[in-house]
Short mmCIF file of C-alpha atoms in Angstrom, two decimals:
data_model
loop_
_atom_site.label_atom_id
_atom_site.label_comp_id
_atom_site.label_asym_id
_atom_site.label_seq_id
_atom_site.Cartn_x
_atom_site.Cartn_y
_atom_site.Cartn_z
CA MET A 215 -9.14 21.16 -9.42
CA SER A 216 -11.91 21.39 -6.88
CA ASP A 217 -12.88 24.43 -4.84
CA ALA A 218 -15.09 22.48 -2.47
CA PRO A 219 -13.86 22.42 1.13
CA SER A 220 -12.74 19.04 2.42
CA PRO A 221 -15.29 17.25 4.62
CA PRO A 222 -14.22 16.26 8.15
CA GLY A 223 -11.97 13.22 8.15
CA ALA A 224 -10.71 13.81 4.61
CA LEU A 225 -7.15 12.89 3.69
CA SER A 226 -5.49 15.06 1.04
CA PHE A 227 -2.32 14.43 -0.94
CA LEU A 228 -1.03 17.77 -2.21
CA PRO A 229 1.92 17.77 -4.59
CA ILE A 230 4.65 20.37 -4.18
CA ALA A 231 5.45 21.51 -7.69
CA GLY A 232 8.69 23.09 -8.81
CA ILE A 233 11.28 21.10 -6.87
CA PRO A 234 14.40 21.43 -9.05
CA GLU A 235 16.72 18.53 -9.96
CA VAL A 236 18.45 17.76 -6.66
CA ARG A 237 22.25 17.75 -6.62
CA PRO A 238 24.69 16.30 -4.08
CA GLY A 239 25.01 18.62 -1.10
CA ASP A 240 21.68 20.37 -1.69
CA ASP A 241 19.77 21.27 1.44
CA LEU A 242 16.33 19.74 0.96
CA ALA A 243 14.66 21.89 3.62
CA THR A 244 15.77 25.00 1.73
CA LEU A 245 14.60 23.62 -1.64
CA PHE A 246 11.23 22.66 -0.13
CA GLY A 247 10.87 26.03 1.56
CA GLU A 248 11.42 27.87 -1.71
CA ALA A 249 8.96 25.65 -3.56
CA ILE A 250 6.33 25.86 -0.82
CA ALA A 251 6.46 29.67 -0.90
CA THR A 252 5.36 29.59 -4.57
CA PRO A 253 1.62 29.38 -5.40
CA PRO A 254 -0.33 27.24 -6.10
CA ASN A 255 1.72 25.09 -3.71
CA PRO A 256 -0.01 24.71 -0.35
CA ALA A 257 1.39 26.32 2.81
CA LEU A 258 2.37 23.75 5.43
CA HIS A 259 -0.08 23.23 8.29
CA ASP A 260 0.51 21.87 11.78
CA GLY A 261 0.10 18.09 11.62
CA ASP A 262 1.01 17.72 7.94
CA VAL A 263 2.98 14.66 6.85
CA LEU A 264 5.59 15.23 4.14
CA VAL A 265 6.27 12.27 1.90
CA VAL A 266 9.64 12.64 0.19
CA ALA A 267 10.84 10.34 -2.59
CA GLN A 268 13.90 8.32 -1.62
CA LYS A 269 15.52 9.31 -4.88
CA ILE A 270 15.91 12.99 -4.02
CA VAL A 271 17.14 12.24 -0.49
CA SER A 272 19.75 9.88 -1.93
CA LYS A 273 20.77 12.48 -4.52
CA ALA A 274 21.17 15.19 -1.86
CA GLU A 275 23.26 12.77 0.20
CA ASN A 276 25.38 11.91 -2.86
CA ARG A 277 24.65 8.20 -2.71
CA TYR A 278 25.78 7.82 -6.32
CA VAL A 279 28.15 5.05 -7.27
CA GLU A 280 29.99 4.91 -10.61
CA LEU A 281 29.61 1.35 -11.83
CA ASP A 282 33.00 1.55 -13.59
CA HIS A 283 34.62 1.78 -10.15
CA ILE A 284 33.07 -1.48 -8.96
CA VAL A 285 35.03 -4.71 -9.34
CA PRO A 286 32.68 -7.66 -9.01
CA GLY A 287 33.84 -10.58 -6.86
CA ASP A 288 33.23 -14.24 -7.59
CA GLU A 289 29.89 -14.40 -5.76
CA ALA A 290 28.62 -11.38 -7.69
CA LYS A 291 29.77 -12.86 -11.00
CA ALA A 292 28.01 -16.15 -10.33
CA LEU A 293 24.81 -14.44 -9.16
CA ALA A 294 24.88 -12.03 -12.11
CA GLN A 295 24.97 -14.97 -14.49
CA ARG A 296 22.07 -16.63 -12.69
CA CYS A 297 19.97 -13.44 -12.77
CA GLY A 298 21.06 -12.07 -16.14
CA LYS A 299 22.20 -8.81 -14.52
CA ASP A 300 25.29 -6.59 -14.70
CA ALA A 301 27.91 -8.16 -12.38
CA ARG A 302 28.98 -4.70 -11.13
CA LEU A 303 25.41 -3.93 -10.11
CA VAL A 304 25.12 -7.33 -8.40
CA GLU A 305 28.36 -6.64 -6.51
CA LEU A 306 26.80 -3.37 -5.28
CA VAL A 307 23.61 -5.22 -4.32
CA LEU A 308 25.66 -7.69 -2.27
CA ARG A 309 27.53 -4.88 -0.51
CA GLU A 310 24.20 -3.27 0.43
CA SER A 311 22.61 -6.51 1.65
CA SER A 312 22.79 -8.88 4.57
CA GLU A 313 21.30 -11.88 2.76
CA VAL A 314 20.20 -13.05 -0.70
CA LEU A 315 16.65 -14.42 -0.49
CA ARG A 316 15.96 -15.35 -4.11
CA ALA A 317 17.95 -15.28 -7.31
CA ALA A 318 16.43 -16.32 -10.61
CA PRO A 319 16.44 -14.99 -14.18
CA GLY A 320 15.56 -11.29 -13.90
CA VAL A 321 15.01 -11.54 -10.14
CA LEU A 322 17.37 -10.74 -7.27
CA ILE A 323 15.61 -10.29 -3.94
CA VAL A 324 17.72 -9.52 -0.89
CA ARG A 325 17.45 -8.37 2.67
CA HIS A 326 18.94 -4.88 2.63
CA ARG A 327 21.25 -4.28 5.57
CA LEU A 328 18.62 -1.78 6.77
CA GLY A 329 16.21 -4.73 7.06
CA PHE A 330 14.01 -4.21 3.99
CA VAL A 331 13.30 -7.20 1.77
CA VAL A 332 13.55 -5.70 -1.68
CA ALA A 333 14.66 -6.38 -5.25
CA ASN A 334 18.19 -5.29 -6.17
CA ALA A 335 18.74 -3.73 -2.71
CA ALA A 336 16.54 -0.83 -3.88
CA ILE A 337 19.40 0.42 -6.04
CA ASP A 338 18.09 2.88 -8.58
CA GLN A 339 19.25 3.43 -12.14
CA SER A 340 16.46 5.43 -13.78
CA ASN A 341 16.04 9.18 -13.96
CA LEU A 342 19.60 9.87 -12.86
CA PRO A 343 21.37 12.89 -14.32
CA GLU A 344 23.83 12.33 -17.16
CA SER A 345 27.35 11.22 -16.28
CA ASN A 346 30.25 9.87 -18.31
CA GLY A 347 29.71 6.30 -17.23
CA GLU A 348 26.88 4.25 -15.81
CA ARG A 349 25.74 5.28 -12.37
CA ALA A 350 23.60 3.81 -9.67
CA LEU A 351 21.96 5.45 -6.67
CA LEU A 352 21.85 3.72 -3.28
CA LEU A 353 19.28 4.19 -0.53
CA PRO A 354 20.21 6.87 2.03
CA ALA A 355 22.71 5.45 4.54
CA ASP A 356 20.21 5.88 7.41
CA PRO A 357 16.80 6.93 6.06
CA ASP A 358 15.24 7.31 9.53
CA ALA A 359 18.04 9.73 10.42
CA SER A 360 17.51 11.59 7.13
CA ALA A 361 13.79 11.89 7.92
CA ARG A 362 14.50 13.08 11.46
CA ALA A 363 16.97 15.73 10.28
CA LEU A 364 14.61 17.06 7.62
CA ARG A 365 11.73 17.10 10.06
CA ALA A 366 13.75 19.03 12.65
CA GLN A 367 14.80 21.63 10.07
CA LEU A 368 11.28 22.11 8.74
CA GLU A 369 9.69 22.24 12.19
CA ARG A 370 12.18 24.90 13.23
CA ARG A 371 11.63 26.86 10.04
CA TYR A 372 7.83 26.85 10.23
CA GLY A 373 7.25 26.55 13.97
CA ILE A 374 4.76 23.72 13.48
CA ARG A 375 4.67 20.01 14.14
CA LEU A 376 5.28 17.82 11.10
CA ALA A 377 6.10 14.24 10.21
CA VAL A 378 8.46 13.23 7.41
CA LEU A 379 8.30 9.93 5.53
CA ILE A 380 10.79 8.80 2.90
CA SER A 381 9.17 6.56 0.32
CA ASP A 382 10.31 4.15 -2.33
CA SER A 383 8.49 1.81 -4.70
CA PHE A 384 8.78 -1.82 -3.62
CA GLY A 385 7.45 -5.02 -5.15
CA ARG A 386 5.42 -7.49 -3.13
CA ALA A 387 5.78 -11.23 -2.68
CA TRP A 388 2.22 -12.11 -3.62
CA ARG A 389 0.99 -9.36 -5.91
CA LEU A 390 2.19 -7.82 -9.12
CA GLY A 391 3.22 -4.21 -9.46
CA VAL A 392 5.03 -1.91 -7.09
CA CYS A 393 3.48 0.09 -4.29
CA GLY A 394 4.92 3.09 -2.45
CA SER A 395 6.51 1.85 0.79
CA CYS A 396 8.08 3.71 3.68
CA VAL A 397 11.87 3.49 4.03
CA GLY A 398 12.38 6.30 6.56
CA CYS A 399 10.08 7.81 9.15
CA ALA A 400 10.12 10.63 11.72
CA GLY A 401 7.26 12.04 13.76
CA LEU A 402 4.75 9.32 12.88
CA GLN A 403 4.05 5.91 14.34
CA ALA A 404 4.96 3.75 11.36
CA LEU A 405 3.04 0.80 12.81
CA VAL A 406 -0.05 1.40 14.91
CA ASP A 407 -0.73 -1.43 17.30
CA LEU A 408 -4.37 -2.10 18.17
CA ARG A 409 -3.76 -5.41 19.89
CA GLY A 410 -6.19 -5.98 22.68
CA ARG A 411 -8.72 -3.42 21.37
CA ARG A 412 -12.25 -4.62 20.88
CA ASP A 413 -14.77 -4.14 18.12
CA ARG A 414 -18.24 -2.65 18.55
CA SER A 415 -19.57 -6.00 19.84
CA GLY A 416 -16.73 -6.39 22.33
CA ARG A 417 -14.92 -9.01 20.27
CA VAL A 418 -11.14 -8.67 20.17
CA LEU A 419 -10.14 -7.16 16.84
CA GLN A 420 -8.59 -9.47 14.27
CA VAL A 421 -6.74 -6.75 12.41
CA THR A 422 -4.35 -5.64 15.07
CA GLN A 423 -1.50 -3.76 13.50
CA LEU A 424 -1.88 -1.06 10.87
CA ALA A 425 1.06 -0.26 8.61
CA VAL A 426 0.20 3.44 8.68
CA ALA A 427 3.46 4.72 7.16
CA ASP A 428 3.16 2.30 4.23
CA GLN A 429 -0.51 3.17 3.76
CA ILE A 430 0.43 6.83 3.42
CA CYS A 431 3.40 6.23 1.12
CA ALA A 432 1.34 3.94 -1.12
CA SER A 433 -0.97 6.69 -2.36
CA ALA A 434 1.64 9.43 -2.26
CA THR A 435 3.35 7.63 -5.13
CA LEU A 436 0.21 8.16 -7.25
CA VAL A 437 0.18 11.93 -6.87
CA GLY A 438 1.22 14.12 -9.72
CA GLY A 439 -0.03 12.25 -12.71
CA GLU A 440 1.14 9.50 -14.94
CA ALA A 441 4.89 9.86 -14.64
CA ALA A 442 6.46 6.63 -13.50
CA GLU A 443 7.97 8.35 -10.52
CA GLY A 444 5.32 10.84 -9.45
CA GLN A 445 6.09 13.99 -7.52
CA PRO A 446 9.17 13.97 -5.29
CA VAL A 447 7.43 15.79 -2.42
CA VAL A 448 3.80 15.39 -1.38
CA VAL A 449 2.10 17.01 1.59
CA VAL A 450 -0.41 14.69 3.24
CA ARG A 451 -3.05 16.50 5.26
CA GLY A 452 -5.61 14.87 7.52
CA VAL A 453 -3.63 11.96 8.95
CA PRO A 454 -5.26 11.18 12.32
CA ARG A 455 -3.52 13.10 15.10
CA ALA A 456 -3.16 9.95 17.18
CA TYR A 457 -0.72 8.57 14.62
CA LEU A 458 1.53 11.64 14.80
CA ALA A 459 3.50 10.34 17.74
CA GLU A 460 7.19 9.77 18.12
CA GLY A 461 7.77 6.24 16.90
CA SER A 462 10.91 4.22 16.53
CA GLY A 463 11.16 4.85 12.80
CA VAL A 464 10.67 2.44 9.95
CA ARG A 465 12.11 -0.53 11.83
CA ASP A 466 8.68 -0.97 13.44
CA LEU A 467 7.47 -2.19 10.03
CA LEU A 468 10.17 -4.79 9.52
CA ARG A 469 9.13 -8.36 10.08
CA PRO A 470 11.77 -9.91 12.32
CA ARG A 471 13.86 -12.44 10.42
CA GLU A 472 12.80 -15.24 12.77
CA GLN A 473 9.11 -14.53 11.98
CA ASP A 474 9.72 -14.78 8.24
CA LEU A 475 7.64 -17.75 7.14
CA PHE A 476 8.66 -17.57 3.50
CA ARG A 477 12.33 -18.39 3.36
CA MET B 59 -11.09 20.80 7.90
CA SER B 60 -9.51 22.94 5.24
CA ASP B 61 -11.21 25.48 3.02
CA ALA B 62 -8.23 25.86 0.72
CA PRO B 63 -8.81 24.70 -2.86
CA SER B 64 -6.82 21.64 -3.93
CA PRO B 65 -3.77 22.41 -6.08
CA PRO B 66 -3.55 20.76 -9.53
CA GLY B 67 -2.57 17.09 -9.28
CA ALA B 68 -3.92 16.70 -5.74
CA LEU B 69 -5.44 13.41 -4.69
CA SER B 70 -8.26 13.62 -2.12
CA PHE B 71 -9.81 10.88 -0.01
CA LEU B 72 -13.26 12.03 1.09
CA PRO B 73 -15.16 9.86 3.57
CA ILE B 74 -18.89 9.33 3.07
CA ALA B 75 -20.40 9.63 6.51
CA GLY B 76 -23.70 8.15 7.62
CA ILE B 77 -23.70 4.77 5.88
CA PRO B 78 -25.98 2.68 8.12
CA GLU B 79 -25.21 -0.86 9.28
CA VAL B 80 -25.58 -2.89 6.09
CA ARG B 81 -27.98 -5.88 6.15
CA PRO B 82 -28.28 -8.83 3.79
CA GLY B 83 -30.18 -7.81 0.67
CA ASP B 84 -29.50 -4.10 1.05
CA ASP B 85 -28.90 -2.23 -2.17
CA LEU B 86 -25.56 -0.48 -1.70
CA ALA B 87 -26.11 1.99 -4.54
CA THR B 88 -29.29 3.19 -2.80
CA LEU B 89 -27.58 3.46 0.60
CA PHE B 90 -24.69 5.39 -0.93
CA GLY B 91 -27.03 7.67 -2.86
CA GLU B 92 -28.91 8.58 0.31
CA ALA B 93 -25.69 9.24 2.22
CA ILE B 94 -24.13 11.25 -0.59
CA ALA B 95 -27.17 13.53 -0.73
CA THR B 96 -26.55 14.54 2.90
CA PRO B 97 -24.07 17.39 3.67
CA PRO B 98 -21.17 17.58 4.41
CA ASN B 99 -20.72 14.52 2.22
CA PRO B 100 -19.24 15.45 -1.16
CA ALA B 101 -21.29 15.16 -4.35
CA LEU B 102 -19.83 12.64 -6.79
CA HIS B 103 -17.82 14.05 -9.69
CA ASP B 104 -17.03 12.54 -13.05
CA GLY B 105 -13.81 10.51 -12.70
CA ASP B 106 -14.20 9.78 -8.97
CA VAL B 107 -13.08 6.41 -7.65
CA LEU B 108 -15.24 4.89 -4.90
CA VAL B 109 -13.42 2.65 -2.46
CA VAL B 110 -15.87 0.37 -0.68
CA ALA B 111 -14.91 -1.84 2.26
CA GLN B 112 -15.23 -5.55 1.51
CA LYS B 113 -17.12 -6.00 4.75
CA ILE B 114 -20.20 -4.06 3.67
CA VAL B 115 -20.27 -5.70 0.24
CA SER B 116 -20.13 -9.13 1.90
CA LYS B 117 -22.86 -8.14 4.35
CA ALA B 118 -25.15 -6.92 1.54
CA GLU B 119 -24.50 -10.18 -0.31
CA ASN B 120 -25.26 -12.18 2.84
CA ARG B 121 -21.91 -13.93 2.91
CA TYR B 122 -22.44 -14.84 6.56
CA VAL B 123 -21.77 -18.36 7.76
CA GLU B 124 -22.92 -19.68 11.15
CA LEU B 125 -19.96 -21.53 12.58
CA ASP B 126 -22.29 -23.94 14.41
CA HIS B 127 -23.38 -25.26 11.01
CA ILE B 128 -19.83 -26.16 10.00
CA VAL B 129 -18.56 -29.68 10.64
CA PRO B 130 -14.78 -29.73 10.42
CA GLY B 131 -13.15 -32.59 8.50
CA ASP B 132 -9.92 -34.34 9.42
CA GLU B 133 -7.66 -31.93 7.51
CA ALA B 134 -9.29 -28.95 9.21
CA LYS B 135 -8.95 -30.56 12.65
CA ALA B 136 -5.25 -31.29 12.12
CA LEU B 137 -4.55 -27.80 10.77
CA ALA B 138 -6.57 -26.18 13.56
CA GLN B 139 -4.40 -27.93 16.11
CA ARG B 140 -1.22 -26.82 14.34
CA CYS B 141 -2.41 -23.19 14.16
CA GLY B 142 -4.27 -22.98 17.48
CA LYS B 143 -7.47 -21.93 15.68
CA ASP B 144 -11.14 -22.93 15.82
CA ALA B 145 -11.50 -26.10 13.68
CA ARG B 146 -14.81 -24.86 12.26
CA LEU B 147 -13.15 -21.65 11.08
CA VAL B 148 -10.27 -23.64 9.59
CA GLU B 149 -12.78 -25.86 7.75
CA LEU B 150 -14.30 -22.70 6.26
CA VAL B 151 -10.84 -21.40 5.33
CA LEU B 152 -10.13 -24.66 3.49
CA ARG B 153 -13.44 -24.48 1.61
CA GLU B 154 -12.57 -20.93 0.49
CA SER B 155 -9.02 -21.79 -0.58
CA SER B 156 -7.20 -23.60 -3.34
CA GLU B 157 -3.98 -24.19 -1.39
CA VAL B 158 -2.51 -23.85 2.10
CA LEU B 159 0.80 -21.96 1.87
CA ARG B 160 1.86 -21.77 5.52
CA ALA B 161 0.45 -23.10 8.78
CA ALA B 162 2.14 -22.35 12.09
CA PRO B 163 0.97 -21.32 15.57
CA GLY B 164 -1.35 -18.34 15.05
CA VAL B 165 -0.70 -18.29 11.29
CA LEU B 166 -2.71 -19.80 8.43
CA ILE B 167 -1.87 -18.37 5.04
CA VAL B 168 -3.69 -19.70 2.00
CA ARG B 169 -4.32 -18.98 -1.62
CA HIS B 170 -7.98 -17.98 -1.76
CA ARG B 171 -9.80 -19.59 -4.67
CA LEU B 172 -10.07 -16.05 -6.10
CA GLY B 173 -6.25 -16.04 -6.27
CA PHE B 174 -5.39 -13.81 -3.30
CA VAL B 175 -2.67 -14.99 -0.93
CA VAL B 176 -4.09 -14.02 2.44
CA ALA B 177 -4.35 -15.08 6.08
CA ASN B 178 -7.45 -17.11 7.03
CA ALA B 179 -8.90 -16.80 3.50
CA ALA B 180 -9.82 -13.18 4.41
CA ILE B 181 -12.64 -14.50 6.57
CA ASP B 182 -13.83 -11.79 8.91
CA GLN B 183 -15.10 -12.14 12.47
CA SER B 184 -14.93 -8.60 13.89
CA ASN B 185 -17.62 -5.92 13.82
CA LEU B 186 -20.35 -8.35 12.79
CA PRO B 187 -23.86 -7.78 14.13
CA GLU B 188 -25.06 -9.85 17.07
CA SER B 189 -26.34 -13.33 16.37
CA ASN B 190 -27.19 -16.33 18.54
CA GLY B 191 -24.04 -18.19 17.66
CA GLU B 192 -20.65 -17.34 16.29
CA ARG B 193 -20.62 -16.05 12.76
CA ALA B 194 -18.05 -15.44 10.10
CA LEU B 195 -18.20 -13.32 6.96
CA LEU B 196 -16.68 -14.52 3.68
CA LEU B 197 -15.34 -12.40 0.84
CA PRO B 198 -17.93 -11.60 -1.85
CA ALA B 199 -18.33 -14.57 -4.21
CA ASP B 200 -17.00 -12.55 -7.16
CA PRO B 201 -15.73 -9.15 -5.97
CA ASP B 202 -14.94 -7.90 -9.50
CA ALA B 203 -18.55 -8.61 -10.47
CA SER B 204 -19.77 -6.85 -7.30
CA ALA B 205 -17.66 -3.82 -8.22
CA ARG B 206 -18.91 -3.85 -11.81
CA ALA B 207 -22.55 -4.03 -10.73
CA LEU B 208 -22.20 -1.21 -8.22
CA ARG B 209 -20.35 0.92 -10.74
CA ALA B 210 -23.04 0.38 -13.39
CA GLN B 211 -25.81 1.35 -10.94
CA LEU B 212 -24.03 4.48 -9.76
CA GLU B 213 -23.02 5.59 -13.24
CA ARG B 214 -26.63 5.25 -14.37
CA ARG B 215 -27.90 7.10 -11.32
CA TYR B 216 -25.52 10.04 -11.61
CA GLY B 217 -24.81 10.08 -15.36
CA ILE B 218 -21.06 10.28 -14.77
CA ARG B 219 -18.09 8.00 -15.20
CA LEU B 220 -16.86 6.32 -12.01
CA ALA B 221 -14.62 3.52 -10.88
CA VAL B 222 -15.38 1.21 -7.95
CA LEU B 223 -12.76 -0.60 -5.88
CA ILE B 224 -13.52 -3.10 -3.13
CA SER B 225 -10.83 -3.07 -0.45
CA ASP B 226 -9.74 -5.32 2.38
CA SER B 227 -6.85 -5.21 4.84
CA PHE B 228 -4.18 -7.76 3.99
CA GLY B 229 -0.89 -8.62 5.67
CA ARG B 230 2.34 -8.71 3.75
CA ALA B 231 5.08 -11.35 3.55
CA TRP B 232 7.97 -9.05 4.40
CA ARG B 233 6.52 -6.25 6.48
CA LEU B 234 4.48 -6.03 9.64
CA GLY B 235 1.00 -4.56 9.79
CA VAL B 236 -1.86 -4.69 7.35
CA CYS B 237 -2.37 -2.41 4.38
CA GLY B 238 -5.54 -1.76 2.40
CA SER B 239 -5.48 -3.97 -0.70
CA CYS B 240 -7.83 -4.21 -3.66
CA VAL B 241 -10.02 -7.33 -3.89
CA GLY B 242 -12.46 -6.12 -6.57
CA CYS B 243 -12.11 -3.54 -9.31
CA ALA B 244 -14.25 -1.97 -12.05
CA GLY B 245 -13.50 1.03 -14.25
CA LEU B 246 -9.86 1.34 -13.27
CA GLN B 247 -6.70 -0.33 -14.54
CA ALA B 248 -5.68 -2.21 -11.40
CA LEU B 249 -2.14 -2.64 -12.73
CA VAL B 250 -0.62 0.02 -14.97
CA ASP B 251 2.08 -1.36 -17.20
CA LEU B 252 4.89 0.99 -18.12
CA ARG B 253 7.14 -1.65 -19.62
CA GLY B 254 9.18 -0.29 -22.45
CA ARG B 255 8.73 3.34 -21.38
CA ARG B 256 11.85 5.38 -20.94
CA ASP B 257 12.99 7.82 -18.28
CA ARG B 258 14.02 11.43 -18.90
CA SER B 259 17.47 10.31 -20.03
CA GLY B 260 16.08 7.70 -22.42
CA ARG B 261 16.92 4.76 -20.15
CA VAL B 262 14.28 2.03 -19.96
CA LEU B 263 12.39 2.41 -16.68
CA GLN B 264 13.16 -0.07 -13.93
CA VAL B 265 9.82 0.31 -12.19
CA THR B 266 7.56 -1.04 -14.83
CA GLN B 267 4.26 -2.00 -13.27
CA LEU B 268 2.32 0.16 -10.83
CA ALA B 269 -0.21 -1.50 -8.52
CA VAL B 270 -2.55 1.47 -8.85
CA ALA B 271 -5.62 -0.18 -7.31
CA ASP B 272 -3.64 -1.28 -4.26
CA GLN B 273 -2.02 2.13 -3.92
CA ILE B 274 -5.48 3.72 -3.79
CA CYS B 275 -6.96 1.15 -1.38
CA ALA B 276 -3.93 1.45 0.94
CA SER B 277 -4.61 5.08 1.85
CA ALA B 278 -8.39 4.77 1.72
CA THR B 279 -8.14 2.48 4.75
CA LEU B 280 -6.66 5.37 6.75
CA VAL B 281 -9.59 7.71 6.13
CA GLY B 282 -12.03 8.39 8.89
CA GLY B 283 -9.82 8.44 11.91
CA GLU B 284 -8.53 5.95 14.37
CA ALA B 285 -11.14 3.24 14.12
CA ALA B 286 -9.59 -0.08 13.23
CA GLU B 287 -11.83 -0.38 10.21
CA GLY B 288 -12.04 3.18 8.91
CA GLN B 289 -14.92 4.44 6.82
CA PRO B 290 -16.76 1.90 4.68
CA VAL B 291 -17.01 4.22 1.67
CA VAL B 292 -14.40 6.72 0.55
CA VAL B 293 -14.52 8.88 -2.56
CA VAL B 294 -11.09 9.29 -4.15
CA ARG B 295 -10.78 12.36 -6.35
CA GLY B 296 -7.85 13.21 -8.59
CA VAL B 297 -6.79 9.77 -9.77
CA PRO B 298 -5.05 10.34 -13.13
CA ARG B 299 -7.56 10.00 -15.96
CA ALA B 300 -5.28 7.64 -17.84
CA TYR B 301 -5.81 5.01 -15.13
CA LEU B 302 -9.60 5.18 -15.43
CA ALA B 303 -9.71 2.64 -18.22
CA GLU B 304 -11.55 -0.63 -18.45
CA GLY B 305 -9.20 -3.21 -17.02
CA SER B 306 -9.62 -6.89 -16.42
CA GLY B 307 -10.36 -6.45 -12.73
CA VAL B 308 -8.26 -7.39 -9.76
CA ARG B 309 -6.81 -10.48 -11.41
CA ASP B 310 -4.27 -8.18 -13.09
CA LEU B 311 -2.66 -7.79 -9.65
CA LEU B 312 -2.35 -11.48 -8.92
CA ARG B 313 1.10 -12.94 -9.29
CA PRO B 314 0.71 -16.11 -11.35
CA ARG B 315 1.34 -19.19 -9.24
CA GLU B 316 4.23 -20.24 -11.46
CA GLN B 317 5.98 -16.89 -10.82
CA ASP B 318 5.69 -17.30 -7.06
CA LEU B 319 9.27 -17.46 -5.83
CA PHE B 320 8.36 -17.97 -2.18
CA ARG B 321 6.74 -21.35 -1.89
#
């Protein structure tokens, strides 16, 4: 814990402690408000970006599925055998996806119908509350809409301008390990386009598009210590004002299918 | 600029202002030391992680190449035509790479001989100082070794324990926009392996490997405002102590070629 003031240009990731286990139907804005009112949690400032773990948004939206209620079809059964996975889970993955990109032992990478390329359609089975049978948790039905709704509620409540990102941990094609990635976005330009801008010598910049929402979500996942799933809500302070514009949500970050060079 | 103290578990990205244009032969530890001694730059604390932009490490190591000195071979000429790129640059890309993964108009993705899958072998042509002809800047010859050397110098100078990451902006297979990525690492476990750990309900965790070094570099790239290249040196404070272990460098993050499912 440091008492030194932040220098200009600093970016701070401040965890919000004390968010209770989220249950279906819970109002996240209310839960956050109660937590934020409790020291040492930081008060929200104008321009803050809230990064919210997908898991608690999905829980609030009751995106649970009981695996016992899922009857796998033939495609799911065949894929499950190829991947060494539960056929009911694979059936769920197929229902959530528009396309299977790779299936191999232990690996099932799909294009989620929301456009994300992700293992197992981002279906979650860890850190779920007890139930009688096995459960799975799907992504929010429309994470951009979830982010927009939460942002509107919080902005009204606090009378300040905020952005809300919903993050999940995704693997990468070319590197090991997961990284926080943005799955829902409101109030921030997810992708900042610098095309046409020039460097200090007047040369057109090579790096032309910044994945700002992913860059923010990546570190947010680290906040709160060594737990595998970090803190469910992190306030990010110091994101450049120019990025806090209305964007078109997370779809800006999705590589169009026809530009996918690795099929 | 906030004067509020950071709550427990916070992660702060503090830019180091006033790093001069780096020239070949410059000693980065000396340049950093001079900058850090100047307010409002933060003093270094035990456990801080320094994220250093690849570009200034390459400049200090004189990794410049004059394109006029490069004679493209037949393979480079053919590839250059396919990609619509300068044949001399493509020749350099080939010399830096072990394998071409994709070549298409405007796109040349290779496996760098260091193991990174990256466009144009991470060769840089923006924000380079004036020269008579066109220049390019290669990655450091051994970025892990560069990170280790810088870490050793700074730890000796300040008598504290530090980690040093060298970052670059890399594109991703499945998402648009670049994200800060780690290309050199010392004093930090680049990949934290949680395999076998269990969640709160005793279920084996699904997310098993965290790309900690990439998660840190991703947000560091955002620090310092809207410039396309951010601040060259960022101090990251609050990284969990457990991650500050001796690792094997950035190679821990590289997906082994035989596990590459997208070839």
